[in-house]
GROMACS .gro file of C-alpha atoms in nm:
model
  264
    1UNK     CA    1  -2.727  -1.805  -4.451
    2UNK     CA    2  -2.359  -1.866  -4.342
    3UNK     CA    3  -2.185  -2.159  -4.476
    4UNK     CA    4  -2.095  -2.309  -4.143
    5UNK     CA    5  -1.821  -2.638  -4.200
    6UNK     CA    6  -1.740  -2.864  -3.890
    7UNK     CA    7  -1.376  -2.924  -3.828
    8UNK     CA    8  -1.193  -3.117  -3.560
    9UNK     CA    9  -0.870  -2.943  -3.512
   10UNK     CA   10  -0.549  -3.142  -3.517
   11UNK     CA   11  -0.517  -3.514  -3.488
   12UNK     CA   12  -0.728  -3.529  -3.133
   13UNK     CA   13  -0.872  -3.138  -3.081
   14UNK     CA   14  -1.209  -3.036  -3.021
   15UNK     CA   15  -1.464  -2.991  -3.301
   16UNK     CA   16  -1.528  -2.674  -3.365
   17UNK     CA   17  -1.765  -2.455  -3.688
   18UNK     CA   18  -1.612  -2.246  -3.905
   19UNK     CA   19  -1.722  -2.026  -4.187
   20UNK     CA   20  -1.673  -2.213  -4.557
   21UNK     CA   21  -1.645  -1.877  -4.764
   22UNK     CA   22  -1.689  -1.990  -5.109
   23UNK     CA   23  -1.460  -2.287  -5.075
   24UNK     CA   24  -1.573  -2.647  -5.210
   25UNK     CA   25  -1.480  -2.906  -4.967
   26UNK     CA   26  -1.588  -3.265  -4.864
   27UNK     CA   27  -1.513  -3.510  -4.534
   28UNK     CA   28  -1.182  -3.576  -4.416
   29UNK     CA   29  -1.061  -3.279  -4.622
   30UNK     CA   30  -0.731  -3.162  -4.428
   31UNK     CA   31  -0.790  -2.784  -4.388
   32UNK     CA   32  -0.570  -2.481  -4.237
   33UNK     CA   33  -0.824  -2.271  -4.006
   34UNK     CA   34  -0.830  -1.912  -3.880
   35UNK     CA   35  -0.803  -2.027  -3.474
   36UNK     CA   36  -0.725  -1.893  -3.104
   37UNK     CA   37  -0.473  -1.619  -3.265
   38UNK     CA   38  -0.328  -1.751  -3.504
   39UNK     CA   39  -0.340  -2.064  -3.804
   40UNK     CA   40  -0.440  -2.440  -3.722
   41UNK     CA   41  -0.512  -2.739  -3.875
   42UNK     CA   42  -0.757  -2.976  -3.933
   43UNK     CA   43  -1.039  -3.237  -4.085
   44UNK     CA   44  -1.383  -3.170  -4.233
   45UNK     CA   45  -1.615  -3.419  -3.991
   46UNK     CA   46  -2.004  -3.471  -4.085
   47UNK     CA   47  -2.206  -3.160  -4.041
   48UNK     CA   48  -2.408  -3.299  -3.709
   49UNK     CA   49  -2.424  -3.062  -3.397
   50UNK     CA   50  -2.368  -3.340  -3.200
   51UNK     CA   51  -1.971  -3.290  -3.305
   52UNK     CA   52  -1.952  -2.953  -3.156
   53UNK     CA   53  -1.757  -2.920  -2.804
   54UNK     CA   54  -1.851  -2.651  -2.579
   55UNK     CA   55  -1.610  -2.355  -2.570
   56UNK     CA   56  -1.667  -2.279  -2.903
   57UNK     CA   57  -1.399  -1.993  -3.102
   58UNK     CA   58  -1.679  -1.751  -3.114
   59UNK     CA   59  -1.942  -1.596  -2.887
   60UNK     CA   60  -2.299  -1.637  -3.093
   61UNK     CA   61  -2.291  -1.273  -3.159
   62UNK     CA   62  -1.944  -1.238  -3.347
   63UNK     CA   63  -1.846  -1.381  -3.678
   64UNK     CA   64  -1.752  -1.736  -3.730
   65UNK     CA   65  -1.332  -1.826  -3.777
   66UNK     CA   66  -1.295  -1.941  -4.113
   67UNK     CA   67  -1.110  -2.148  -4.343
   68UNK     CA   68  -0.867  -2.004  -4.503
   69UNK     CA   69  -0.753  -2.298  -4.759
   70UNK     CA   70  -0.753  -2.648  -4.875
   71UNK     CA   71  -0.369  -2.777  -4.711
   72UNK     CA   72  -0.170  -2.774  -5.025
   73UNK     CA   73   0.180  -2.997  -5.021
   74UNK     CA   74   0.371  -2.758  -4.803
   75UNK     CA   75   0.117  -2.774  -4.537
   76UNK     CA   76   0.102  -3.124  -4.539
   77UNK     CA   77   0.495  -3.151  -4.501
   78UNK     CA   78   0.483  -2.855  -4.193
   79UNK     CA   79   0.210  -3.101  -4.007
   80UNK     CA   80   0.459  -3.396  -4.021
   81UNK     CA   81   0.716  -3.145  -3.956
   82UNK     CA   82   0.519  -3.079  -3.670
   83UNK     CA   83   0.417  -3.429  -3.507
   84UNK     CA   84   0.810  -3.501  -3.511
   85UNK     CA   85   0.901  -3.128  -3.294
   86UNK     CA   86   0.614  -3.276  -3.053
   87UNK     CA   87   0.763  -3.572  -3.018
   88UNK     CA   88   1.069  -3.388  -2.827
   89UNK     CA   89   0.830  -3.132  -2.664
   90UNK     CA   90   0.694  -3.430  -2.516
   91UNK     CA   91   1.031  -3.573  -2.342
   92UNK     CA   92   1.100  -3.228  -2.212
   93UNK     CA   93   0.712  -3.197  -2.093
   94UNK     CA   94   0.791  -3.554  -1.892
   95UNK     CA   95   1.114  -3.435  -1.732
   96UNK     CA   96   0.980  -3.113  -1.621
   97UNK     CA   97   0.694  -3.278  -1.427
   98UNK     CA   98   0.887  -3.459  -1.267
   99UNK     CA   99   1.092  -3.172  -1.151
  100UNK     CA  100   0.787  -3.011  -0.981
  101UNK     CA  101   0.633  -3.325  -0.849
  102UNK     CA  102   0.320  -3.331  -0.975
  103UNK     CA  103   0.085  -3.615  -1.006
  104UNK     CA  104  -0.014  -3.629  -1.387
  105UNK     CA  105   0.065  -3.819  -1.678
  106UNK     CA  106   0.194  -3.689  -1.975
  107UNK     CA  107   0.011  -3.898  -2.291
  108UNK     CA  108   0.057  -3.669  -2.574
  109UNK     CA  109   0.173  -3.306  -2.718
  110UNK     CA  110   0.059  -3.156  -3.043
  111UNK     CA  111   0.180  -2.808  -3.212
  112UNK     CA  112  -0.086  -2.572  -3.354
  113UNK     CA  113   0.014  -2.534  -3.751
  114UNK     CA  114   0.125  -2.221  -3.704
  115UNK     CA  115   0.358  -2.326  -3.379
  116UNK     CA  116   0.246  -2.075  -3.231
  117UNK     CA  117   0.059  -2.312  -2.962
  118UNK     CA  118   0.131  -2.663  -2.756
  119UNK     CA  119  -0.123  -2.849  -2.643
  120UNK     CA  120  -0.020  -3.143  -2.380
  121UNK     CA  121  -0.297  -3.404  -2.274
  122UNK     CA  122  -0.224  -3.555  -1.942
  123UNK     CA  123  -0.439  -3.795  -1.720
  124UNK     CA  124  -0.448  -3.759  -1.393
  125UNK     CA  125  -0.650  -3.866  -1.048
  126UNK     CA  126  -0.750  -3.555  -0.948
  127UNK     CA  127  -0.705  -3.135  -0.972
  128UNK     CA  128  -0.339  -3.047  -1.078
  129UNK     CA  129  -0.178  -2.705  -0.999
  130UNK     CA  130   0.021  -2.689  -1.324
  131UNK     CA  131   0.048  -2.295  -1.355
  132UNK     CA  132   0.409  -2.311  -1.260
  133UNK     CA  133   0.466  -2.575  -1.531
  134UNK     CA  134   0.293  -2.417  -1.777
  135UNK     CA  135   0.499  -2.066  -1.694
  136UNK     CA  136   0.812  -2.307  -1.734
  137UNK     CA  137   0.735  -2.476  -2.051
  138UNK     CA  138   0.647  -2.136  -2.204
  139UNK     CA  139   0.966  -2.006  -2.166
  140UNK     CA  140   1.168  -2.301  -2.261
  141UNK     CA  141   0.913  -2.326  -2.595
  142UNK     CA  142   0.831  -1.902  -2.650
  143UNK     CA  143   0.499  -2.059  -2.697
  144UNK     CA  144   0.126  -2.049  -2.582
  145UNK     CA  145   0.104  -2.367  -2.370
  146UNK     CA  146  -0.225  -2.493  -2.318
  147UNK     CA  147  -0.238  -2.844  -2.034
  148UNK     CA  148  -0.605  -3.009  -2.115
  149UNK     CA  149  -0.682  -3.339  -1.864
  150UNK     CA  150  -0.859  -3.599  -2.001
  151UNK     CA  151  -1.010  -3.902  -1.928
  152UNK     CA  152  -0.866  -4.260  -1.968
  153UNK     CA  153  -1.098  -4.341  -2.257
  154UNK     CA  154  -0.947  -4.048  -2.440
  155UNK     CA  155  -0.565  -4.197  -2.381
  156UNK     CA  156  -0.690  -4.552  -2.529
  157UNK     CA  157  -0.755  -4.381  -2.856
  158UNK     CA  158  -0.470  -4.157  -2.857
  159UNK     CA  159  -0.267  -4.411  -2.766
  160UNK     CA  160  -0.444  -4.740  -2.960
  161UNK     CA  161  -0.376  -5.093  -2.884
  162UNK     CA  162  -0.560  -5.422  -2.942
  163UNK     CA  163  -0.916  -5.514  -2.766
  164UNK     CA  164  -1.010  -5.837  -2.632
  165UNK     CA  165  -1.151  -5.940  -2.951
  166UNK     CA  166  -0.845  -5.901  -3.117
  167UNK     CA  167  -0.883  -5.598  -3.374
  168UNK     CA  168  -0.771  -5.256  -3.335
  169UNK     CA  169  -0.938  -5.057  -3.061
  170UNK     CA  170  -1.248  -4.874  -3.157
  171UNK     CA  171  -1.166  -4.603  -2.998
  172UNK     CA  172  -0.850  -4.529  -3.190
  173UNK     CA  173  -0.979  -4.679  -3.541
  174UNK     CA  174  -1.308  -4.497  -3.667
  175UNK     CA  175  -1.486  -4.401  -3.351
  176UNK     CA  176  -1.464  -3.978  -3.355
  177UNK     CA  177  -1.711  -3.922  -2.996
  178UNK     CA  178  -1.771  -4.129  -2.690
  179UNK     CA  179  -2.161  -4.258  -2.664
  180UNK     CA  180  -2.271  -4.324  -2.284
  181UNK     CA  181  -2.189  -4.747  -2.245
  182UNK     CA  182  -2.408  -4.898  -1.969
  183UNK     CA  183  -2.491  -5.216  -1.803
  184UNK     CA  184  -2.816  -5.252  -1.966
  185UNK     CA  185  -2.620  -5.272  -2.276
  186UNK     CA  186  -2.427  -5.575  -2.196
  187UNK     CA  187  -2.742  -5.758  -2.060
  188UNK     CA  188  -2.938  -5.686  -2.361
  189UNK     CA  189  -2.651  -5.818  -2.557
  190UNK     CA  190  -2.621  -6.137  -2.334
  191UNK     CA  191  -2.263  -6.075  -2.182
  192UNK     CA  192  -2.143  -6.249  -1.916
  193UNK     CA  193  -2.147  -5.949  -1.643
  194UNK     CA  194  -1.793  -6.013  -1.518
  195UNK     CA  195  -1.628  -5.675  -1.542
  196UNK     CA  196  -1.307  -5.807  -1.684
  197UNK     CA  197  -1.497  -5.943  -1.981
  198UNK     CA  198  -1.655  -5.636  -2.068
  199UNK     CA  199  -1.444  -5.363  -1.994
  200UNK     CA  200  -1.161  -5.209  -2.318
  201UNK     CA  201  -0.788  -5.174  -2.215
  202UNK     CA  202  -0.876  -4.805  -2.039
  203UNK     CA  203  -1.070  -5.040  -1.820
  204UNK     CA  204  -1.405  -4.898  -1.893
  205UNK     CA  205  -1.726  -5.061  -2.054
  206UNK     CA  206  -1.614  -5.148  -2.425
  207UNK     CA  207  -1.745  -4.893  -2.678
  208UNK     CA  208  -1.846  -5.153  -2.924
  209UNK     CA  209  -2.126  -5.219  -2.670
  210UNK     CA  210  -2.268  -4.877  -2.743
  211UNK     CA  211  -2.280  -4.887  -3.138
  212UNK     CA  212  -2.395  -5.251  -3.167
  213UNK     CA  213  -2.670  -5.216  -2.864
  214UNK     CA  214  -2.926  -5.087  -3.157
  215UNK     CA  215  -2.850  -5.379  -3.377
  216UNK     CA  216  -2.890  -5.641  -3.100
  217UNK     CA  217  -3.211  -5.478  -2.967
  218UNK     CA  218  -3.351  -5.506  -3.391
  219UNK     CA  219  -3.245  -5.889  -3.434
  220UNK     CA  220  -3.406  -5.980  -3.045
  221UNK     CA  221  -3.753  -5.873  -3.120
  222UNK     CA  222  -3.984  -6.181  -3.125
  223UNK     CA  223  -3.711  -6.393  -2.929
  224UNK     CA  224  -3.748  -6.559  -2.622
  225UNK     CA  225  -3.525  -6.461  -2.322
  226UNK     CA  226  -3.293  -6.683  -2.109
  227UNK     CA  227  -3.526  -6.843  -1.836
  228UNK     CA  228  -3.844  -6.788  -1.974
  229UNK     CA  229  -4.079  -7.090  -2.030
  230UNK     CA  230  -4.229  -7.139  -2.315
  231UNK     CA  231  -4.429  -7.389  -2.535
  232UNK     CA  232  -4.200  -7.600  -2.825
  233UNK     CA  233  -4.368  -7.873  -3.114
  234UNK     CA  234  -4.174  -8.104  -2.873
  235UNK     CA  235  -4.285  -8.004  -2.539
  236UNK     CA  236  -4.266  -7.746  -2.270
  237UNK     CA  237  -3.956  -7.595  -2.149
  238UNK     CA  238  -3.743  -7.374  -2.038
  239UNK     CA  239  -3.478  -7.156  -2.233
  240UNK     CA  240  -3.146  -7.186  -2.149
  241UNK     CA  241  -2.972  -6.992  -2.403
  242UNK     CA  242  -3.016  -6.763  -2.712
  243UNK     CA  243  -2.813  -6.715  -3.037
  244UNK     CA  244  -2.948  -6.343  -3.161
  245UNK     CA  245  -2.789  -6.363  -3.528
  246UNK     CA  246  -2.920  -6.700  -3.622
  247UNK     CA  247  -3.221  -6.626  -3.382
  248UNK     CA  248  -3.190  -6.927  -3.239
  249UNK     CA  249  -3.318  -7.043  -2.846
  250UNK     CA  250  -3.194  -7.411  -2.701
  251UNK     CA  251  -3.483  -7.483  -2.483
  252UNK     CA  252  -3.467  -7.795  -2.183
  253UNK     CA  253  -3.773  -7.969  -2.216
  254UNK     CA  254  -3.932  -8.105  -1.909
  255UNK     CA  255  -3.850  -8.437  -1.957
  256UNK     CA  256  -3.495  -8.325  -1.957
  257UNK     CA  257  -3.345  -8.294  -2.278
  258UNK     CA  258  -3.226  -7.973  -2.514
  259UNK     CA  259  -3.401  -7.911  -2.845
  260UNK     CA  260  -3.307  -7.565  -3.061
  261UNK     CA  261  -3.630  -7.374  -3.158
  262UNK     CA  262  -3.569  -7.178  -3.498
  263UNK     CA  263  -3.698  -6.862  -3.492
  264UNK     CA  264  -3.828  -6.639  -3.807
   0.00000   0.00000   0.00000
């Protein structure tokens, strides 16, 4: 059976499988791959098929791409080498936008290993006719030019910042795929539903709601919610709040003061 390795290309590219050959690696392993015509670069990433994009390298029916190598020193030095050339692909990417009036916003370049490829992320509202862009910036670079949209979740991580709880954005830290974040999620986890309180700096539902929603739903079991009424050693009441971690309720008795009911 073929030793198929996952491998998200570049810093923020798609996750794609290639073949392992006889090579012995292990996650987070930077890697040069056989990709799109030429060589790229990239990390090993846990072997789920959840990390797998669609438009895979291959068609089911042809061989996998594979890895040619471990990235020794020199490849290491040509990725930095890299990420500062992108850096000035990037200003030229801006001005030339501008030039043809388009509605898009540049957030980030990258350089295939081999430089034989750009890839610019943008953001934008809506469709964008960028084929005349993408005919300019080819001749300006004598490169492939590849112009993927993306969504404003993806420019929080690429960009990073701080969250409302003060750490490091999720996003940008250790999270490597969006999960679905809903309402239900929040409420579960006793938010306040004011959008400004839940939503991250792309202004979308805060991933950490996602990833911790399991761990509130486990500590909640056998609690009380908010507003039910219920039967205490000092009376009945009503409960008015709930702490999940120290599974806690403050009940107001009927008579009209607060007690806290310990929970095992």
């Amino acid at each position: 059976m073929e030793n198929l390795i996952f491998v998200r290309l570049r810093d923020f590219g798609q996750t794609f499988s290639f073949s392992g050959v006889d090579l012995v690696l292990k996650e987070g392993d930077l890697v040069i791959v056989e990709y799109d015509r030429g060589l790229d670069y990239g990390r090993i990433v846990p072997d789920a098929q959840k990390s797998i994009d669609k438009g895979a390298p291959y068609k089911d029916k042809e061989l996998p791409k594979k890895i040619m190598r471990l990235a020794n020193d020199d490849d290491l030095k040509r990725v930095e080498e890299n990420k500062i050339k992108a850096k000035d692909v990037f200003l030229v990417c801006v001005k030339r936008i501008k030039e043809h009036k388009l509605e898009m916003k540049l957030v980030r370049a990258e350089y295939s290993f081999d430089r034989s490829k750009i890839v610019f992320y943008f953001t934008a509202e809506g469709r964008v006719d960028f084929r005349d862009l993408v005919k300019d910036l080819a001749k300006i670079f004598k490169a492939r030019i590849e112009l993927r949209q993306i969504g404003v979740r993806d420019e929080a991580k690429f960009c990073g910042g701080f969250g409302p709880c003060g750490r490091e954005l999720c996003c940008a830290k250790f999270l490597k795929d969006f999960e679905p974040v809903t309402i239900k999620m929040a409420k579960e986890e006793g938010l306040s539903l004011n959008p400004a309180k839940m939503s991250g700096l792309c202004g979308r539902l805060m991933c950490c709601l996602s990833f911790e929603y399991e761990s509130y739903k486990t500590l909640s079991k056998g609690l009380p919610r908010p507003g039910e009424r219920v039967h205490a050693q000092q009376g009945n009441g009503k409960v008015i709040s709930i702490n999940v971690f120290k599974r806690i309720a403050t009940i107001e008795l009927e008579n009209g003061t607060y007690v806290e009911v310990s929970y095992k």
